[in-house]
Short mmCIF file of C-alpha atoms in Angstrom, two decimals:
data_model
loop_
_atom_site.label_atom_id
_atom_site.label_comp_id
_atom_site.label_asym_id
_atom_site.label_seq_id
_atom_site.Cartn_x
_atom_site.Cartn_y
_atom_site.Cartn_z
CA GLN N 1 -15.00 23.41 -0.20
CA ASN N 2 -11.75 21.58 0.14
CA GLU N 3 -12.80 17.95 -0.09
CA THR N 4 -10.17 15.68 -1.71
CA LEU N 5 -10.50 12.01 -2.83
CA ILE N 6 -7.43 9.99 -3.65
CA ILE N 7 -7.77 6.46 -4.94
CA LYS N 8 -4.53 4.42 -5.10
CA ASN N 9 -4.14 1.02 -6.86
CA ALA N 10 -7.73 0.18 -6.08
CA THR N 11 -10.77 -1.38 -7.60
CA VAL N 12 -13.80 0.86 -6.93
CA THR N 13 -17.38 0.81 -8.15
CA ALA N 14 -19.30 3.96 -7.21
CA LYS N 15 -22.99 4.42 -7.76
CA GLY N 16 -25.38 7.22 -6.90
CA THR N 17 -28.89 8.23 -7.86
CA GLU N 18 -27.65 11.75 -8.38
CA ALA N 19 -23.88 11.28 -8.89
CA ALA N 20 -21.30 8.66 -8.34
CA ILE N 21 -18.41 10.97 -7.54
CA ALA N 22 -19.15 14.68 -7.08
CA ASP N 23 -18.83 17.87 -5.04
CA LEU N 24 -15.02 17.56 -4.64
CA LYS N 25 -12.34 20.14 -4.99
CA THR N 26 -9.80 17.57 -6.24
CA PHE N 27 -9.95 13.90 -7.30
CA THR N 28 -6.77 11.99 -7.89
CA LEU N 29 -6.15 8.50 -9.25
CA GLU N 30 -2.80 6.78 -8.59
CA GLY N 31 -1.98 3.55 -10.37
CA CYS N 32 -5.59 3.14 -11.48
CA ARG N 33 -8.06 4.74 -13.88
CA ILE N 34 -11.76 4.93 -14.84
CA ILE N 35 -12.54 2.08 -17.18
CA ALA N 36 -16.35 2.38 -17.46
CA PRO N 37 -18.64 3.75 -18.68
CA ALA N 38 -16.91 4.91 -21.88
CA GLY N 39 -16.27 8.65 -22.09
CA VAL N 40 -16.59 9.26 -18.36
CA GLU N 41 -13.88 11.50 -16.80
CA TRP N 42 -13.18 13.90 -13.99
CA LYS N 43 -13.85 17.61 -14.67
CA ALA N 44 -12.47 20.07 -12.13
CA GLU N 45 -14.87 22.73 -13.36
CA ASN N 46 -17.83 20.48 -12.63
CA LYS N 47 -16.24 19.19 -9.40
CA ALA N 48 -17.46 15.79 -10.53
CA VAL N 49 -16.92 12.76 -12.73
CA VAL N 50 -19.06 13.47 -15.79
CA ASP N 51 -20.18 11.67 -18.86
CA ALA N 52 -19.51 12.73 -22.49
CA GLY N 53 -22.48 15.12 -22.26
CA GLY N 54 -21.09 16.87 -19.21
CA ASN N 55 -23.77 15.32 -16.87
CA LYS N 56 -22.66 13.85 -13.52
CA ALA N 57 -22.09 10.16 -14.04
CA LYS N 58 -24.33 7.98 -11.86
CA GLU N 59 -22.01 4.91 -11.98
CA VAL N 60 -18.21 4.77 -12.25
CA ARG N 61 -15.87 1.75 -12.38
CA ILE N 62 -12.26 2.25 -11.44
CA GLU N 63 -9.58 -0.44 -11.73
CA PRO N 64 -5.80 -0.68 -11.15
CA GLU N 65 -3.65 -0.22 -14.31
CA LEU N 66 -1.99 -3.19 -16.07
CA TYR N 67 -0.89 -2.83 -19.68
CA ILE N 68 -0.09 -5.58 -22.16
CA ALA N 69 1.68 -4.30 -25.30
CA GLY N 70 0.30 -0.84 -24.48
CA THR N 71 -3.29 -2.00 -24.08
CA LEU N 72 -5.02 -1.48 -20.76
CA VAL N 73 -6.23 -4.78 -19.24
CA THR N 74 -9.65 -4.51 -17.55
CA SER N 75 -12.47 -6.77 -16.35
CA LEU N 76 -13.89 -6.17 -19.89
CA ASN N 77 -11.05 -7.63 -21.91
CA CYS N 78 -9.13 -9.81 -19.38
CA ASN N 79 -10.18 -13.11 -20.98
CA ALA N 80 -9.35 -11.94 -24.52
CA LEU N 81 -5.65 -10.94 -24.17
CA LYS N 82 -4.75 -13.07 -27.12
CA ASP N 83 -6.49 -10.48 -29.27
CA ILE N 84 -4.12 -7.67 -28.36
CA LYS N 85 -1.81 -6.48 -31.13
CA GLY N 86 1.61 -7.86 -30.49
CA VAL N 87 0.49 -10.90 -28.60
CA THR N 88 0.76 -14.48 -29.99
CA VAL N 89 -0.53 -17.52 -28.13
CA ALA N 90 0.28 -21.13 -29.00
CA PRO N 91 -2.65 -23.33 -30.09
CA ASP N 92 -2.56 -25.17 -26.69
CA GLY N 93 -1.63 -21.98 -24.83
CA GLU N 94 -3.48 -19.58 -22.54
CA PHE N 95 -3.31 -15.87 -21.74
CA LYS N 96 -5.74 -14.34 -19.32
CA TYR N 97 -6.01 -12.17 -16.26
CA ASP N 98 -8.12 -12.71 -13.18
CA PRO N 99 -8.75 -9.35 -11.36
CA ALA N 100 -10.06 -11.06 -8.24
CA SER N 101 -6.84 -12.91 -7.52
CA LYS N 102 -4.61 -10.46 -9.41
CA THR N 103 -3.25 -13.36 -11.53
CA LEU N 104 -1.86 -13.12 -15.08
CA THR N 105 -1.67 -16.63 -16.55
CA MET N 106 0.82 -17.21 -19.33
CA LYS N 107 1.16 -20.48 -21.27
CA GLY N 108 2.86 -20.55 -24.64
CA VAL N 109 2.72 -16.72 -24.89
CA THR N 110 4.82 -14.26 -26.89
CA VAL N 111 4.38 -10.52 -26.44
CA SER N 112 6.54 -8.64 -28.87
CA VAL N 113 6.43 -4.85 -29.48
CA GLY N 114 8.69 -2.79 -31.63
CA ASN N 115 9.51 0.84 -32.13
CA ASP N 116 6.22 2.07 -30.74
CA GLY N 117 7.26 3.02 -27.22
CA LYS N 118 5.34 0.21 -25.54
CA ASN N 119 6.37 -2.15 -22.82
CA ALA N 120 5.54 -5.76 -23.16
CA ILE N 121 4.06 -5.75 -19.71
CA HIS N 122 3.61 -2.60 -17.57
CA ASN N 123 2.26 -3.15 -14.08
CA LYS N 124 1.46 0.41 -13.16
CA GLY N 125 -0.82 -0.17 -10.21
CA ILE N 126 -1.57 -3.76 -9.27
CA GLU N 127 0.22 -4.36 -5.98
CA GLY N 128 1.02 -8.02 -5.61
CA LEU N 129 0.45 -9.00 -9.27
CA LYS N 130 1.09 -12.67 -9.83
CA ILE N 131 2.39 -13.87 -13.25
CA VAL N 132 1.94 -17.66 -13.40
CA VAL N 133 4.11 -19.13 -16.17
CA SER N 134 3.85 -22.60 -17.87
CA GLY N 135 5.22 -23.81 -21.14
CA THR N 136 7.56 -21.49 -23.06
CA ASN N 137 6.98 -17.75 -22.96
CA ARG N 138 8.67 -14.69 -24.35
CA LEU N 139 8.52 -10.88 -23.76
CA GLU N 140 10.21 -8.55 -26.16
CA SER N 141 10.42 -4.66 -26.47
CA ASN N 142 12.80 -1.93 -27.51
CA ILE N 143 12.21 -0.07 -24.30
CA VAL N 144 11.74 -1.55 -20.82
CA VAL N 145 10.28 -4.98 -21.40
CA LEU N 146 8.66 -5.76 -18.04
CA TYR N 147 7.97 -2.54 -16.06
CA ALA N 148 7.17 -2.95 -12.42
CA ALA N 149 5.75 0.18 -10.78
CA ALA N 150 4.11 -2.14 -8.25
CA SER N 151 5.21 -5.45 -6.77
CA ILE N 152 5.18 -8.63 -8.89
CA GLU N 153 5.71 -12.34 -8.26
CA ILE N 154 6.62 -14.43 -11.27
CA LYS N 155 6.15 -18.11 -10.58
CA GLY N 156 5.18 -21.46 -12.16
CA ARG N 157 6.89 -24.46 -13.76
CA GLY N 158 7.57 -23.02 -17.23
CA SER N 159 10.14 -20.71 -18.85
CA LEU N 160 10.18 -16.96 -19.48
CA THR N 161 12.53 -15.12 -21.77
CA VAL N 162 12.72 -11.30 -21.44
CA ILE N 163 14.58 -9.62 -24.24
CA ASN N 164 15.31 -5.93 -24.71
CA LYS N 165 15.61 -5.98 -28.56
CA SER N 166 17.51 -2.65 -28.73
CA ASN N 167 20.06 -3.79 -26.10
CA ALA N 168 19.87 -0.10 -24.89
CA ASN N 169 17.40 -0.45 -22.10
CA ILE N 170 16.21 -2.67 -19.22
CA GLY N 171 14.75 -6.20 -19.25
CA ILE N 172 12.96 -6.05 -15.88
CA TYR N 173 12.70 -2.70 -14.18
CA LEU N 174 11.70 -1.96 -10.57
CA ALA N 175 10.42 1.56 -10.93
CA SER N 176 8.92 2.60 -7.70
CA SER N 177 9.81 2.72 -4.02
CA ASN N 178 8.69 -0.32 -1.92
CA THR N 179 8.54 -2.50 -4.97
CA THR N 180 9.50 -6.13 -4.88
CA VAL N 181 10.00 -8.55 -7.81
CA THR N 182 9.89 -12.20 -6.58
CA ILE N 183 10.87 -15.03 -8.96
CA SER N 184 9.92 -18.57 -7.89
CA ASP N 185 10.62 -21.93 -9.61
CA ILE N 186 10.53 -20.82 -13.24
CA SER N 187 13.38 -20.80 -15.76
CA LEU N 188 14.07 -17.12 -16.41
CA GLU N 189 16.43 -15.60 -19.02
CA VAL N 190 16.74 -11.79 -19.10
CA SER N 191 18.92 -9.66 -21.37
CA GLY N 192 19.35 -5.98 -22.21
CA LYS N 193 21.74 -3.18 -21.37
CA TRP N 194 20.59 -3.89 -17.90
CA GLY N 195 19.00 -7.28 -17.29
CA ILE N 196 17.20 -6.58 -13.99
CA SER N 197 17.46 -3.13 -12.53
CA GLY N 198 16.06 -0.94 -9.81
CA GLU N 199 15.75 2.79 -9.70
CA PRO N 200 18.59 4.48 -7.70
CA ARG N 201 16.40 7.36 -6.64
CA LYS N 202 13.79 5.09 -5.05
CA THR N 203 13.92 3.25 -1.73
CA ASN N 204 13.10 -0.23 -0.38
CA GLN N 205 13.27 -2.08 -3.67
CA ALA N 206 14.09 -5.81 -3.62
CA LEU N 207 14.65 -8.77 -5.91
CA ILE N 208 13.81 -12.11 -4.30
CA LEU N 209 14.75 -15.45 -5.91
CA LYS N 210 13.14 -18.55 -4.52
#
């Protein structure tokens, strides 16, 4: 039995009367992870995705990975991003994520993380993520502030300040091959040891200013 299943940057709901995902030699997730039910994980010895009791899970929900201040954004918390530690939203502001359109809306938002090894925003697997900015917004971290392992478009009519507080790392980082960061219309200020940087060992990276 040599069956292999690889899921990349995808949203998948698998259901089965006996098992949702089973009878595989290998199962690999790239840029996405199992988000529901709680406690469900792949077990190689079972050749299946199983629940906390070791039984084959009958339903599995997989979503691409986006992190805000180190917290995974899912369909379960996407409308409550203001409650994440390190996030502050102005009284008339808005901070939410729409998985269907892959749109992160920021209005009057500050994401500030300190010496805890967290990025303000880490797009690990949402290809074509759109960050729509209005009002005044700020991202701060002591490591990479805005980490793009998949392509991002930042647009809108507001302003975004991206600050590497340690001044020893990168403001906006293109981390993977075939990654594009597109910046349209907004007012953007970026600072760090490197303001906006690609990865020299990767290919086909691009910064587009519109």
